mmCIF file of C-alpha atoms and ligand atoms in Angstrom:
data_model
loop_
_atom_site.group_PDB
_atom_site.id
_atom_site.type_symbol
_atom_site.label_atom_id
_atom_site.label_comp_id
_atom_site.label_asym_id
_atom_site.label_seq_id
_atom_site.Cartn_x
_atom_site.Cartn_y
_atom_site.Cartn_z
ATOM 1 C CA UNK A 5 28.932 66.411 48.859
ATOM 2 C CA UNK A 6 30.057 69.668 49.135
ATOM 3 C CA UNK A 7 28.609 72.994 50.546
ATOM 4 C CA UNK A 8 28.495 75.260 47.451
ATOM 5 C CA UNK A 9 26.589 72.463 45.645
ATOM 6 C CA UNK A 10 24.386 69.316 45.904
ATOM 7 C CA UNK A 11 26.498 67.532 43.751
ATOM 8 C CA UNK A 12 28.744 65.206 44.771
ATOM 9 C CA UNK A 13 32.312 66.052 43.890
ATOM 10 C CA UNK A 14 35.451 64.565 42.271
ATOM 11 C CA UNK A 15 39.012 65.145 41.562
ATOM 12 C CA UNK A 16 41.757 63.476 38.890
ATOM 13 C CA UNK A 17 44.947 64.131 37.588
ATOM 14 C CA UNK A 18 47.132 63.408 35.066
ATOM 15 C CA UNK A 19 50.693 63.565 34.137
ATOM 16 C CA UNK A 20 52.335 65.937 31.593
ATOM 17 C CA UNK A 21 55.678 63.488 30.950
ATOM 18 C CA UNK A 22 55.312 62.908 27.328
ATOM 19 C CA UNK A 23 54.319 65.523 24.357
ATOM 20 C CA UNK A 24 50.428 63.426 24.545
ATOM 21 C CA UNK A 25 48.270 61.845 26.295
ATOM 22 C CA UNK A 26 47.632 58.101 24.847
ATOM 23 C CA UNK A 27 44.723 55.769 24.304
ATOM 24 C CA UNK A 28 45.310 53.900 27.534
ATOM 25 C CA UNK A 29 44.565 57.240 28.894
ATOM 26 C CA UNK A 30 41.681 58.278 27.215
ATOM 27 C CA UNK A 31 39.794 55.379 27.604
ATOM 28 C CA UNK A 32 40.486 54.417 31.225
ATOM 29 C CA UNK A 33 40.282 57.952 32.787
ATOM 30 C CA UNK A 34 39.785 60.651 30.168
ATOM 31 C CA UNK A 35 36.467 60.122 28.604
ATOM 32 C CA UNK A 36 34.894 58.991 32.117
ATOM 33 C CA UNK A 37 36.062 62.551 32.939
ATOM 34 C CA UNK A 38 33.899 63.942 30.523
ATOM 35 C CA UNK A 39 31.104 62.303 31.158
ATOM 36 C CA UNK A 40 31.402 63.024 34.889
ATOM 37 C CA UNK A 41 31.362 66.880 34.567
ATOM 38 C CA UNK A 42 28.094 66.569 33.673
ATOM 39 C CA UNK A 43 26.831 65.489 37.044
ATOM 40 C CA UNK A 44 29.900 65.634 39.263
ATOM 41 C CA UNK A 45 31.849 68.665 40.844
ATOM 42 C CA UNK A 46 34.678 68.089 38.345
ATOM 43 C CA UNK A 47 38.179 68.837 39.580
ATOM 44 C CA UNK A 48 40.890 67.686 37.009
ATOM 45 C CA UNK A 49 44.408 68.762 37.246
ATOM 46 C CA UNK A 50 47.774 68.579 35.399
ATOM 47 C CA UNK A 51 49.884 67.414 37.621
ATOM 48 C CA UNK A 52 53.205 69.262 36.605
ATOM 49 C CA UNK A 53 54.356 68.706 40.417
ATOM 50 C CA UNK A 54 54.605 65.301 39.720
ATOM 51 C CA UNK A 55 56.220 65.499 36.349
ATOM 52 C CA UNK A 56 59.241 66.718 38.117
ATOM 53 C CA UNK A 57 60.085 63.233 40.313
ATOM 54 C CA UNK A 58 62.075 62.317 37.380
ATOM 55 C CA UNK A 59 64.509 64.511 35.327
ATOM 56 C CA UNK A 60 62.403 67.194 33.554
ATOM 57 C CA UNK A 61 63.863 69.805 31.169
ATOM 58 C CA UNK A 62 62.527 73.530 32.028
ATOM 59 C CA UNK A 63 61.040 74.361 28.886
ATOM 60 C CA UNK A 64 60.186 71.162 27.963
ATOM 61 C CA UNK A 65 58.458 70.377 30.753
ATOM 62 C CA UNK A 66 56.240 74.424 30.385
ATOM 63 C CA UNK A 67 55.527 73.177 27.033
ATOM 64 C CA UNK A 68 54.166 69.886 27.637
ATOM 65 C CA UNK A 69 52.034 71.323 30.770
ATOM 66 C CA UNK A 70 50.319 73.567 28.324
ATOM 67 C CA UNK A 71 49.830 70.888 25.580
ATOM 68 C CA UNK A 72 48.272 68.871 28.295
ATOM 69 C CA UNK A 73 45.807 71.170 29.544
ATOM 70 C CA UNK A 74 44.833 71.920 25.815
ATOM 71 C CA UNK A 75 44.369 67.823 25.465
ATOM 72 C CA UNK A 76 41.770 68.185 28.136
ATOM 73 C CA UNK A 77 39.790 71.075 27.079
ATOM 74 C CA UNK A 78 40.211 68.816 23.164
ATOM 75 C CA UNK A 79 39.085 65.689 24.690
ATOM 76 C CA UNK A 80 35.951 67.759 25.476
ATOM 77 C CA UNK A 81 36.529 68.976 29.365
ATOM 78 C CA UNK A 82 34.710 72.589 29.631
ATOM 79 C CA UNK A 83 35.835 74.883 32.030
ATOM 80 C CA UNK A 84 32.513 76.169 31.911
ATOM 81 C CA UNK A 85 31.586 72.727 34.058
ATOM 82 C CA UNK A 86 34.617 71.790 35.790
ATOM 83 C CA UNK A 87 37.535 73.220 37.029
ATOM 84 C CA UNK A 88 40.731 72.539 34.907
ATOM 85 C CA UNK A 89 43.990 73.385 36.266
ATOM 86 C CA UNK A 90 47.624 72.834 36.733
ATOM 87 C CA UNK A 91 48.629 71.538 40.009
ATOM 88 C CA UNK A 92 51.818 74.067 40.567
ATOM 89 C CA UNK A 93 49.894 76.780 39.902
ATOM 90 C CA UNK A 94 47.877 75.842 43.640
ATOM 91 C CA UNK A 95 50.443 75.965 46.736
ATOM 92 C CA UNK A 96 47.791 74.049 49.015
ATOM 93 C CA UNK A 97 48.960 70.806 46.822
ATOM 94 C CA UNK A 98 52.525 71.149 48.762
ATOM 95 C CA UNK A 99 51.540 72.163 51.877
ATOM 96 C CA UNK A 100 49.122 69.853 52.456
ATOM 97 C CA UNK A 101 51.232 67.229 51.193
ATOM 98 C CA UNK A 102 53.534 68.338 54.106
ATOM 99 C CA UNK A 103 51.456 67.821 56.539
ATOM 100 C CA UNK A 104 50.233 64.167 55.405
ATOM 101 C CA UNK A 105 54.070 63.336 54.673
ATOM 102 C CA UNK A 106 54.262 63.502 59.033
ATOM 103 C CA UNK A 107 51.478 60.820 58.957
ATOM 104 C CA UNK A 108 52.768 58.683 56.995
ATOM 105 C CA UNK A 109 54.751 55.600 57.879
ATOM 106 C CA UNK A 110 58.519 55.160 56.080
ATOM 107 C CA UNK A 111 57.621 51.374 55.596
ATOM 108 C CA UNK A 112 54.303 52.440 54.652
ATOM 109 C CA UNK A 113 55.656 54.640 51.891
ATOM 110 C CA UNK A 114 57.909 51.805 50.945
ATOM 111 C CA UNK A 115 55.756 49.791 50.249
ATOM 112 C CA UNK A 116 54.182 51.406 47.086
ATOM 113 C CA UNK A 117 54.674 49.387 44.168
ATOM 114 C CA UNK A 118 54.776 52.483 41.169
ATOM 115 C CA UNK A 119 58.311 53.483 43.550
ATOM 116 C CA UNK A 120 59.626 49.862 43.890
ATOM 117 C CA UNK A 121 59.388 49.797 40.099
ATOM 118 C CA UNK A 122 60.770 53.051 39.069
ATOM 119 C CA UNK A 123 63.297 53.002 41.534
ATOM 120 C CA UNK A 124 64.681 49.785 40.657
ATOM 121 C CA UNK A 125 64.741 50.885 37.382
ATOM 122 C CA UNK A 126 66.410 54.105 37.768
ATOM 123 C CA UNK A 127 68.802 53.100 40.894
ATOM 124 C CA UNK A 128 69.130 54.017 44.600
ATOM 125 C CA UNK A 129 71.594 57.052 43.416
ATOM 126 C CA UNK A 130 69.515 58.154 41.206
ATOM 127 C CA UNK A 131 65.946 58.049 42.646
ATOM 128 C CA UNK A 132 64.866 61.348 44.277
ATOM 129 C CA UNK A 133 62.726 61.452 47.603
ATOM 130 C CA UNK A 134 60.118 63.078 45.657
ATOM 131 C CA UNK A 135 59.513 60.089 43.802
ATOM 132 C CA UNK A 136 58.976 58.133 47.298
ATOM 133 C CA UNK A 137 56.829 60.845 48.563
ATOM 134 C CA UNK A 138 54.827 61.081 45.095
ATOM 135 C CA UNK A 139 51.612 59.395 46.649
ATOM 136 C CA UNK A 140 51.315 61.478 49.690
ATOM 137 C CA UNK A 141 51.500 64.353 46.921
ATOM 138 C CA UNK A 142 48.542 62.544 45.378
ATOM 139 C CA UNK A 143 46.887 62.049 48.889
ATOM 140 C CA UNK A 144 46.960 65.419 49.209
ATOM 141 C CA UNK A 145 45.839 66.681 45.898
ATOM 142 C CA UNK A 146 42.503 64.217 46.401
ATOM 143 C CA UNK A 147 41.354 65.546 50.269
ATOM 144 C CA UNK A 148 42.511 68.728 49.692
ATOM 145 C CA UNK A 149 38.820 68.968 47.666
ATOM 146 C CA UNK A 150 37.534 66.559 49.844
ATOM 147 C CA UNK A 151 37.078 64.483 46.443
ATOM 148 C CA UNK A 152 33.843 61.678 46.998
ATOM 149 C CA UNK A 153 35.125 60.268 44.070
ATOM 150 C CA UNK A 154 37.931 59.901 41.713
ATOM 151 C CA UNK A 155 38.366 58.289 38.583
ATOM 152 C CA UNK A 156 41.464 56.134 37.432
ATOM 153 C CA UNK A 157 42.920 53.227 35.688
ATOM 154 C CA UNK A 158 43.107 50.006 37.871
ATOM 155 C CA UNK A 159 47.409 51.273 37.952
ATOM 156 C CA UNK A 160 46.578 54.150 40.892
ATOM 157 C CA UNK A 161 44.759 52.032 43.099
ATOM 158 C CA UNK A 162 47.134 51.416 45.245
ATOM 159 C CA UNK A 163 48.111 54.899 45.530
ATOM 160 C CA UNK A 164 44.042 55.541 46.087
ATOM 161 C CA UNK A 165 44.104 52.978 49.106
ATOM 162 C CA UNK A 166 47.247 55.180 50.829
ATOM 163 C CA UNK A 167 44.778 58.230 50.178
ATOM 164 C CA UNK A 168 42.095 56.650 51.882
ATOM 165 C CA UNK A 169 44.001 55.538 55.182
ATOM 166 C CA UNK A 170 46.034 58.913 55.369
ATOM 167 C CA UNK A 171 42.527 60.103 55.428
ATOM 168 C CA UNK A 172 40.906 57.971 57.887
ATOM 169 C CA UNK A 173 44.234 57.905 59.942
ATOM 170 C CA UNK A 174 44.012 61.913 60.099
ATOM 171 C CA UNK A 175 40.238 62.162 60.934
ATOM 172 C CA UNK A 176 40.604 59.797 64.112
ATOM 173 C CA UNK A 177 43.651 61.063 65.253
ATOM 174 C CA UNK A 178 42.491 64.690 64.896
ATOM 175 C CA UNK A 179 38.838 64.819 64.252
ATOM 176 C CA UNK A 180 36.862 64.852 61.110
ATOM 177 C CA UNK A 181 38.596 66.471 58.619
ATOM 178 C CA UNK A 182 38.497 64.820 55.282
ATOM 179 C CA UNK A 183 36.486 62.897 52.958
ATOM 180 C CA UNK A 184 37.308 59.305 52.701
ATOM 181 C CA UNK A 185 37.131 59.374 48.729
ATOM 182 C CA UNK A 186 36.000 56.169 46.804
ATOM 183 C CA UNK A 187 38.131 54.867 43.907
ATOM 184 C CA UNK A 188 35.516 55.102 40.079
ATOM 185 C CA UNK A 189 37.347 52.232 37.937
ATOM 186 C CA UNK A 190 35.623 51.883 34.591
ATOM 187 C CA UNK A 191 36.412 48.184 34.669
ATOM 188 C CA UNK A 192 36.320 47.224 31.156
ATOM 189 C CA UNK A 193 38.532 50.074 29.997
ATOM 190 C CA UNK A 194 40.593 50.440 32.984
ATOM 191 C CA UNK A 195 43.399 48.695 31.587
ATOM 192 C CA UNK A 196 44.667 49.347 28.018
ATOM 193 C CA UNK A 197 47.522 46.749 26.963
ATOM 194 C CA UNK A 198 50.962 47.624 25.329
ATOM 195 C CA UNK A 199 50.326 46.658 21.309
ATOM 196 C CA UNK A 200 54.047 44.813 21.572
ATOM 197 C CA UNK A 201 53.459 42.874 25.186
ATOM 198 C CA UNK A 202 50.019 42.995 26.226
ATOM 199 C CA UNK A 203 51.386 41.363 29.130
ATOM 200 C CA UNK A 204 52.427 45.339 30.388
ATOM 201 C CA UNK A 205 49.593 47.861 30.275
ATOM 202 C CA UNK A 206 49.902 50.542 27.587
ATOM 203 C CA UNK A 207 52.089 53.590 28.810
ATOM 204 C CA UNK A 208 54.544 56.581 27.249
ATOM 205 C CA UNK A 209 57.632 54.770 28.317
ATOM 206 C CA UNK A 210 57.368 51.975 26.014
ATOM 207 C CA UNK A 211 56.303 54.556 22.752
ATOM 208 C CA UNK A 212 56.016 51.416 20.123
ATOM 209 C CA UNK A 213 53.247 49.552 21.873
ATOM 210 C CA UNK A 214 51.169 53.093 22.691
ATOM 211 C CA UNK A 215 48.822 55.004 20.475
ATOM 212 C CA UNK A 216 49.448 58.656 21.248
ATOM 213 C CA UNK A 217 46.380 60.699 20.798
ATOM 214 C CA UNK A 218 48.295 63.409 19.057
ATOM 215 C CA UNK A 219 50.386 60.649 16.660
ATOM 216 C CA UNK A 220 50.481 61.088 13.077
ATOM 217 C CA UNK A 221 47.822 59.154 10.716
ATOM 218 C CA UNK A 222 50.947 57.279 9.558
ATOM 219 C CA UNK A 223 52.504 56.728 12.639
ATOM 220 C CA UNK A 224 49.473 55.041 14.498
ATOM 221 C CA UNK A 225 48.555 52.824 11.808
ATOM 222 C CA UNK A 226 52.103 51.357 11.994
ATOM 223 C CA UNK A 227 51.697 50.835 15.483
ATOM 224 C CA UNK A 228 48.427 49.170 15.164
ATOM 225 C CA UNK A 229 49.193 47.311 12.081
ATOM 226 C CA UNK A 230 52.097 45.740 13.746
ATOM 227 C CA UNK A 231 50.669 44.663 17.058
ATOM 228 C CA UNK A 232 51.517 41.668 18.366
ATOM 229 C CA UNK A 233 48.725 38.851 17.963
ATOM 230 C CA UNK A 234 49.026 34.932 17.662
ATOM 231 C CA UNK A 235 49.379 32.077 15.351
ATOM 232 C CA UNK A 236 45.831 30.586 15.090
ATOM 233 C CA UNK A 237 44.430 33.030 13.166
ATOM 234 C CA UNK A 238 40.843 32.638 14.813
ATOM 235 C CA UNK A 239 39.514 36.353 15.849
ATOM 236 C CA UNK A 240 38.211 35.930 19.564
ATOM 237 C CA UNK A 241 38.446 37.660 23.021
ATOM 238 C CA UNK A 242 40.265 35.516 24.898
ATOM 239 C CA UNK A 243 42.366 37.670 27.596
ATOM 240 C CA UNK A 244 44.570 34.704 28.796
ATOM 241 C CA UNK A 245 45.432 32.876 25.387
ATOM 242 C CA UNK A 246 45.518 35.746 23.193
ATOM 243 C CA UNK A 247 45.818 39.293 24.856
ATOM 244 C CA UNK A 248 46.761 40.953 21.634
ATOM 245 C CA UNK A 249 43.610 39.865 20.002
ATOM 246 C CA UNK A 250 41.323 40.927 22.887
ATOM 247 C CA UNK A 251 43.436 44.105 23.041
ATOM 248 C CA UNK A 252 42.488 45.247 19.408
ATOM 249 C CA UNK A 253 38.605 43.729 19.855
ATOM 250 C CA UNK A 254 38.683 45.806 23.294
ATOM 251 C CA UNK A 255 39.760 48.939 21.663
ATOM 252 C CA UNK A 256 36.759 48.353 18.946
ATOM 253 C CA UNK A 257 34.761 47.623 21.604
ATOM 254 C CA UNK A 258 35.282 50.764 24.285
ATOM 255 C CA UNK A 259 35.528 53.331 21.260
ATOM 256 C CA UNK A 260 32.618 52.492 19.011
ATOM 257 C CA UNK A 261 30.062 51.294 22.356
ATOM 258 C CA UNK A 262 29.803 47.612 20.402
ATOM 259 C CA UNK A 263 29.767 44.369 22.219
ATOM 260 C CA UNK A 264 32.297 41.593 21.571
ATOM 261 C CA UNK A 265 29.910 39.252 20.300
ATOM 262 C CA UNK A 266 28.435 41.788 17.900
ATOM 263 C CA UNK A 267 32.585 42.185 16.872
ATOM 264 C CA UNK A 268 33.365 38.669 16.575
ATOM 265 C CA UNK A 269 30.287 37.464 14.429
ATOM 266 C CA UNK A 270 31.569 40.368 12.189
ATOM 267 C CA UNK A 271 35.427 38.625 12.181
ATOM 268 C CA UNK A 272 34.005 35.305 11.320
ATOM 269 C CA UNK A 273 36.313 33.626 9.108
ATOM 270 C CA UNK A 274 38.134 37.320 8.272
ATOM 271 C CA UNK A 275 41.621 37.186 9.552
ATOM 272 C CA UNK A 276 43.514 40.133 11.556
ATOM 273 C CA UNK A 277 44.629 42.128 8.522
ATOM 274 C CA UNK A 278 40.872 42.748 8.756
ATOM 275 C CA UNK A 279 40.834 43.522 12.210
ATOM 276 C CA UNK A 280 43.740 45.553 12.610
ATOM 277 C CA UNK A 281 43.027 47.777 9.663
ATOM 278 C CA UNK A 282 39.821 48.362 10.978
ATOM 279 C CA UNK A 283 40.950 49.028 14.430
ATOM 280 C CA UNK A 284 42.867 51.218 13.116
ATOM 281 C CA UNK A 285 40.421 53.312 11.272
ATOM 282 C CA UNK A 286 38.062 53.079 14.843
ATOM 283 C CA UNK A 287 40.809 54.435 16.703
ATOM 284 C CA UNK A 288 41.820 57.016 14.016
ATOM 285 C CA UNK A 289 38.199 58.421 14.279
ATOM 286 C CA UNK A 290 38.618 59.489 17.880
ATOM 287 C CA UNK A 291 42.288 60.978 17.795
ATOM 288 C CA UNK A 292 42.081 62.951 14.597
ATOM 289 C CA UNK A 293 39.690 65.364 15.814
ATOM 290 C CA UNK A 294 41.123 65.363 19.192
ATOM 291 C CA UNK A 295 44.838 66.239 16.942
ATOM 292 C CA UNK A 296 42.893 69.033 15.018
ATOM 293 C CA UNK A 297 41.136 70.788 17.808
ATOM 294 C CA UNK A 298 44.514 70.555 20.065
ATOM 295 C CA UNK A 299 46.833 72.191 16.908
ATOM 296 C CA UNK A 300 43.780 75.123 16.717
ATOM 297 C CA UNK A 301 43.938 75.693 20.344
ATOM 298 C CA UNK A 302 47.970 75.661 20.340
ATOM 299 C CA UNK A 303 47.621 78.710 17.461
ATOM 300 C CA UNK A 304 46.379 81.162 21.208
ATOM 301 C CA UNK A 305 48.618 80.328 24.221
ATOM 302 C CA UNK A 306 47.908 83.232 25.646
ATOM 303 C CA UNK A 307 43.977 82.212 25.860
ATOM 304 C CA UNK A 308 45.147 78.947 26.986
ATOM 305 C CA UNK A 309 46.987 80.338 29.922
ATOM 306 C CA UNK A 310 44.231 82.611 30.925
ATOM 307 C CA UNK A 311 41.634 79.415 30.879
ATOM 308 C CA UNK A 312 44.482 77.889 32.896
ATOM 309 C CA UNK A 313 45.105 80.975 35.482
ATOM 310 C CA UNK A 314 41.371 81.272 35.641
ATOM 311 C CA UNK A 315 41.304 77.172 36.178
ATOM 312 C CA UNK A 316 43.534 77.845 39.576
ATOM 313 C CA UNK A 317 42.176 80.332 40.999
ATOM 314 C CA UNK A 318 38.786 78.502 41.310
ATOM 315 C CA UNK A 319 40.663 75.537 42.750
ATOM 316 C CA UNK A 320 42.509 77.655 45.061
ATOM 317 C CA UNK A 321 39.180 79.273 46.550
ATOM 318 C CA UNK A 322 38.145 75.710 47.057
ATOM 319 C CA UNK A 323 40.908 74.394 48.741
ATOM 320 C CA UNK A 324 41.897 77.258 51.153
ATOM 321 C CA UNK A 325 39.023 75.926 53.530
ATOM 322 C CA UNK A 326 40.650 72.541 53.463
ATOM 323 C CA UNK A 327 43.992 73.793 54.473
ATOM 324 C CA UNK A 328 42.811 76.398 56.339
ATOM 325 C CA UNK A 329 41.081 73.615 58.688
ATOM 326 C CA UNK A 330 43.980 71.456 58.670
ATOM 327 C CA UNK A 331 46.306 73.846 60.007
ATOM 328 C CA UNK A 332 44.074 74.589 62.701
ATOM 329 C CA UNK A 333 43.159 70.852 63.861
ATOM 330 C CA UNK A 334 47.235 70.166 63.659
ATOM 331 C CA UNK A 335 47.882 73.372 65.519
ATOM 332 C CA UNK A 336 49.229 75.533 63.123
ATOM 333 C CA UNK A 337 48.804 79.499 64.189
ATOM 334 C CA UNK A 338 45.063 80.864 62.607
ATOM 335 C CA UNK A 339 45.416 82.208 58.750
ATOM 336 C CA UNK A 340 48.330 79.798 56.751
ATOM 337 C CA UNK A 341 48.044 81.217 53.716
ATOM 338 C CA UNK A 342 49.433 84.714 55.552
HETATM 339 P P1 LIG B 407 48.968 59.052 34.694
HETATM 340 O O1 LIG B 407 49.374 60.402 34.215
HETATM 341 O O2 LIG B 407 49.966 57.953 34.563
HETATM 342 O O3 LIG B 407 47.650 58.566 33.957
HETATM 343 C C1 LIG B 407 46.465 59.350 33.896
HETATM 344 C C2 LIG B 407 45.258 58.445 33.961
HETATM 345 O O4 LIG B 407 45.273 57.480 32.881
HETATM 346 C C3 LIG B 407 45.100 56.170 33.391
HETATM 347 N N1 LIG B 407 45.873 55.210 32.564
HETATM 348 C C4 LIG B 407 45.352 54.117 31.980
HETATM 349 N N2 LIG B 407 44.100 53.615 31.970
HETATM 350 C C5 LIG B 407 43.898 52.472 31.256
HETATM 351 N N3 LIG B 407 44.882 51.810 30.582
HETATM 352 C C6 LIG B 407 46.147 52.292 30.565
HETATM 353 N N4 LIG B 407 47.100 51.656 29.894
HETATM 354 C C7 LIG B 407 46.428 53.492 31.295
HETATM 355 N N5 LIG B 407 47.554 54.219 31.492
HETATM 356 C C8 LIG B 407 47.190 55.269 32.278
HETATM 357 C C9 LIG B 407 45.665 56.232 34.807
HETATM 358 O O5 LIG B 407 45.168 55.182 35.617
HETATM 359 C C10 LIG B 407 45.213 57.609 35.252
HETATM 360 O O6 LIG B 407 43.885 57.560 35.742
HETATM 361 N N6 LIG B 407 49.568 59.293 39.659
HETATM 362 C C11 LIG B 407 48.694 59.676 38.558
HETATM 363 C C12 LIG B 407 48.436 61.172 38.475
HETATM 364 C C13 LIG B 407 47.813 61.792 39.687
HETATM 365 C C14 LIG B 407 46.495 61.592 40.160
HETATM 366 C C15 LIG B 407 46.362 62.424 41.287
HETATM 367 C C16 LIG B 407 45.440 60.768 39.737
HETATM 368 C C17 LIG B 407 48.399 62.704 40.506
HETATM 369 N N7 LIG B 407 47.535 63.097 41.468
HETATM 370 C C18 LIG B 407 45.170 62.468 42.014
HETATM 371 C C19 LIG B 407 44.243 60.803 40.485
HETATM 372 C C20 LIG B 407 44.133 61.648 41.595
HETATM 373 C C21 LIG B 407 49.337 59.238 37.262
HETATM 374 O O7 LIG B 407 50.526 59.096 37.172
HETATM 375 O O8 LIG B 407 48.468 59.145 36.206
#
């Protein structure tokens, strides 16, 4: 809980490393955002700090932060009842992150699979050490708000488990100082599959298997008309023997609040043209008029940035006492900020 209110409060974030958000998105963290304003206090952040561990172009990179934050307010965040904000925009994010960097262990840290991967991927050479630190960023952006809660897809768990022992570590080597925050999985949503190998989950890097929430009519109903499925024809949710099946009955399923049984009595001897062309037309009926209220906001950027200046300064009010007490119980002089 926190002082200024009885509610208890949470914090998210999400990247702005492709021009939209996706479905996997949406579903596993977005709309449980929404619905969480409503009784939580909401902190939800671009995290633009992030976005540059890999190679980001300048304006690109401005751009997307902005489309981002206008995703958020289109997906139905008000910043009326949360706080919205970009994460560079908030200084505490680094400094903090400082601090819990010296608490952290270098195997620790090593040990963090979203690094292994990307690393491999990109090479030793080319890896930065922002990328390696990237989690402590996260820890930081979590207890800086001294978060209760925060609500992901089952891929930042890990990263949620280094929060919470940076956190515990801290408080017993210095004194209470943080809030151990708990990890809010929607579990049947928490992990959207890639349409062309539901063996990956759904992300920006692989663009053919991922709805986009701001994708073209067109261009998502090729996606989802050419997902991959199986050979025996039989609609049924069955995650092991046929993921791309379940994948298109789970999307049904999460977006129109049915249950699978309800969805395959309705496939009964109908075949998946059926059920992709209708998945299609479920999952066009959330992204349109998230597409059409995004374009409308995009036509005041100006507005947008002052929601988004106004958006960090509320965030920065709340997490000056956080830092301010950290600095003290490391033995920092009084008054960081300066
Ligand atoms: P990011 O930007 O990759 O994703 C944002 C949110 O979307 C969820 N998600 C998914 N959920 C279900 N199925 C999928 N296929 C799928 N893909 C993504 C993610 O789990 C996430 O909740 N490291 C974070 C950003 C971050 C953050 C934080 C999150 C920075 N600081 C503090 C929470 C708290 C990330 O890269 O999310």
């Amino acid at each position: 809980m926190t002082s200024s209110s009885q509610k208890p409060r949470i914090f998210s974030g999400i990247q702005p490393t492709a021009d939209s958000f996706h479905i996997g998105n949406l579903l596993g963290a977005l709309r449980e955002w929404v619905k969480l304003q409503e009784t939580h206090d909401s902190f939800f952040c671009v995290v633009d700090q992030h976005a540059i561990t890999i190679d980001q172009d300048p304006e690109i990179l401005r751009k997307r932060t902005l489309v981002s934050f206008a995703q958020l307010l289109a997906v139905g965040l008000d910043p009326k009842k949360c706080t919205v904000f970009a994460q560079s925009q908030v200084a505490a994010h680094s400094q903090l992150s400082w601090v819990l960097q010296c608490q952290t262990g270098f195997g620790e840290a090593s040990r963090m699979t979203q690094f292994k991967d990307k690393s491999s991927k990109a090479g030793n050479d080319r890896s930065t050490v922002g990328l390696f630190t990237y989690p402590i960023l996260q820890a930081a952006d979590i207890l800086l708000y001294q978060a209760n809660g925060v609500p992901v897809g089952e891929d930042q768990r890990q990263h949620l488990e280094l929060t919470r022992d940076l956190a515990q570590r801290f408080n017993s080597k210095f004194g209470e100082t943080f809030v151990v925050p708990e990890v809010l999985v929607v579990k049947e949503t928490s992990r959207i599959v890639d349409l062309q190998d539901p063996s990956a989950k759904m992300s920006k890097s692989s663009p053919s298997g991922c709805v986009f929430l701001l994708d073209e009519n067109k261009t998502a109903e090729k996606k989802i008309k050419s997902a991959v499925t199986d050979s025996d024809a039989v609609v049924r949710f069955d995650e092991l023997n046929k993921p791309g099946v379940s994948n298109l009955l789970a999307l049904q399923k999460a977006i129109n609040n049915t249950s699978i049984e309800s969805l395959e009595s309705e496939y009964s001897g109908r075949g998946y043209g059926d059920l992709k062309k209708e998945t299609f037309e479920v999952v066009l009926s959330v992204i349109e008029p998230i597409r059409t209220r995004v374009n409308q906001l995009l036509t005041d950027p100006a507005e947008l940035e002052s929601l988004m200046n106004k958006g960090a300064q509320k965030a920065r009010d709340a997490a000056e006492p956080t830092l301010n007490l950290v600095y003290d119980r490391i033995g920092f002089p009084a008054n960081p900020q300066g």
